[in-house]
CSV table of C-alpha atoms in Angstrom, one decimal:
chain,number,residue,atom,x,y,z
A,142,MET,CA,-41.4,-12.0,2.9
A,143,VAL,CA,-42.6,-8.9,1.1
A,144,HIS,CA,-41.3,-5.8,3.1
A,145,SER,CA,-42.2,-2.7,3.6
A,146,PHE,CA,-41.4,0.6,1.6
A,147,GLU,CA,-40.1,1.9,5.3
A,148,GLU,CA,-37.6,-1.1,5.2
A,149,VAL,CA,-36.4,-1.2,1.9
A,150,ASP,CA,-35.5,2.6,2.5
A,151,ALA,CA,-33.4,2.4,5.2
A,152,ALA,CA,-31.2,-0.9,4.5
A,153,GLY,CA,-30.7,1.3,0.7
A,154,LYS,CA,-30.5,4.0,2.7
A,155,GLU,CA,-27.4,1.5,5.0
A,156,PHE,CA,-26.3,0.1,1.8
A,157,LEU,CA,-25.4,3.8,0.7
A,158,ASP,CA,-23.6,5.1,3.8
A,159,SER,CA,-22.1,1.8,3.7
A,160,GLY,CA,-20.8,2.8,0.7
A,161,LEU,CA,-19.7,5.9,1.9
A,162,ARG,CA,-17.7,5.7,4.3
A,163,SER,CA,-15.8,2.7,2.5
A,164,PHE,CA,-15.0,5.0,-0.7
A,165,ALA,CA,-13.9,6.6,2.9
A,166,SER,CA,-11.6,4.3,3.5
A,167,LEU,CA,-10.4,3.7,0.5
A,168,SER,CA,-9.3,6.8,-0.9
A,169,LYS,CA,-7.2,7.0,3.1
A,170,GLY,CA,-5.8,3.6,1.9
A,171,MET,CA,-4.6,4.5,-1.1
A,172,GLN,CA,-3.2,7.9,0.3
A,173,ALA,CA,-0.9,6.1,2.8
A,174,ILE,CA,-0.3,3.6,0.0
A,175,ALA,CA,0.6,6.5,-2.8
A,176,VAL,CA,3.1,8.4,0.1
A,177,ASP,CA,4.2,4.9,1.0
A,178,ALA,CA,5.4,4.7,-2.4
A,179,THR,CA,7.3,8.8,-2.9
A,180,GLU,CA,8.6,8.0,0.1
A,181,TYR,CA,10.4,5.2,-1.5
A,182,THR,CA,10.9,6.0,-4.6
A,183,LYS,CA,12.5,8.8,-3.5
A,184,LYS,CA,14.7,7.2,-0.7
A,185,THR,CA,15.9,5.0,-3.5
A,186,TYR,CA,16.5,6.9,-5.7
A,187,GLU,CA,19.3,8.9,-3.2
A,188,GLU,CA,20.6,5.4,-2.0
A,189,GLY,CA,21.5,4.8,-6.1
A,190,SER,CA,22.8,7.6,-6.9
A,191,ALA,CA,25.0,8.0,-4.0
A,192,ALA,CA,26.2,4.4,-4.9
A,193,LEU,CA,27.2,5.6,-8.1
A,194,ARG,CA,29.1,8.7,-7.3
A,195,ARG,CA,31.6,6.4,-5.3
A,196,LEU,CA,31.5,3.7,-7.9
A,197,ALA,CA,32.8,6.9,-9.8
A,198,ALA,CA,35.6,7.5,-6.8
A,199,ALA,CA,36.6,3.5,-6.9
A,200,LYS,CA,40.2,3.2,-7.8
A,201,THR,CA,40.8,-0.7,-8.3
A,202,PRO,CA,38.4,-3.2,-9.9
A,203,GLU,CA,37.8,-4.9,-7.3
A,204,ALA,CA,36.2,-1.6,-4.7
A,205,ALA,CA,33.9,-1.0,-8.0
A,206,PHE,CA,32.9,-4.7,-7.6
A,207,GLU,CA,32.7,-4.8,-4.0
A,208,ILE,CA,30.3,-1.2,-4.6
A,209,GLN,CA,28.6,-3.3,-6.7
A,210,GLY,CA,28.1,-6.2,-4.6
A,211,PHE,CA,27.3,-4.2,-2.0
A,212,TYR,CA,24.4,-2.1,-3.4
A,213,ALA,CA,23.0,-4.3,-4.7
A,214,ARG,CA,22.2,-6.9,-1.8
A,215,SER,CA,21.1,-3.6,-0.4
A,216,ALA,CA,19.0,-2.8,-3.3
A,217,TYR,CA,17.4,-6.0,-3.4
A,218,GLU,CA,16.7,-6.3,0.9
A,219,GLY,CA,15.0,-2.9,0.7
A,220,PHE,CA,13.4,-4.2,-2.1
A,221,VAL,CA,12.0,-7.0,-0.3
A,222,ALA,CA,10.9,-5.1,2.9
A,223,GLU,CA,8.8,-2.8,0.1
A,224,THR,CA,6.9,-5.1,-1.1
A,225,ALA,CA,6.2,-6.7,2.4
A,226,ARG,CA,5.1,-3.1,3.3
A,227,MET,CA,3.0,-2.2,0.0
A,228,ILE,CA,1.6,-6.4,1.0
A,229,GLU,CA,0.5,-5.0,4.1
A,230,LEU,CA,-0.9,-2.0,3.4
A,231,TYR,CA,-3.3,-3.3,0.4
A,232,ALA,CA,-3.8,-6.2,3.0
A,233,GLU,CA,-5.3,-2.9,4.8
A,234,LEU,CA,-6.4,-1.3,2.8
A,235,ALA,CA,-8.6,-4.7,1.7
A,236,ARG,CA,-9.5,-4.7,5.7
A,237,ASP,CA,-10.7,-1.6,6.1
A,238,ALA,CA,-13.4,-1.8,2.9
A,239,TYR,CA,-14.9,-3.6,3.5
A,240,LYS,CA,-15.2,-3.5,7.5
A,241,PRO,CA,-18.3,-0.7,7.0
A,242,PHE,CA,-20.8,-4.2,4.4
A,243,GLU,CA,-19.4,-7.3,7.9
A,244,GLN,CA,-22.6,-5.1,9.6
A,245,MET,CA,-24.7,-6.0,6.7
A,246,ALA,CA,-23.7,-9.3,5.4
A,247,PRO,CA,-25.8,-11.6,8.3
A,248,ARG,CA,-29.0,-9.9,7.8
A,249,ALA,CA,-28.6,-10.7,4.4
A,250,LYS,CA,-29.9,-13.9,4.6
């Protein structure tokens, strides 16, 4: 089990390179998540503002309840869809971050 200095040095360099590739994919993935979250926040703000304007313009309580119900339903559906998208983005982030280390795992035995 004695390894030469060159073998240990090569393994260390490979580990460092894998770490840097993993960090790069983490950075890229977090950037994609931040962009997606920003777009979702902007979209929900605009939809909420539009719903509030429609609610303020409602002539009857029935119309107001209908507007509120439609907004609540669409906001919930949008939230569920965005949550599923975020879950997929985080899963992809984890897969991409682990990928550089996959090649090293079988040789570690």
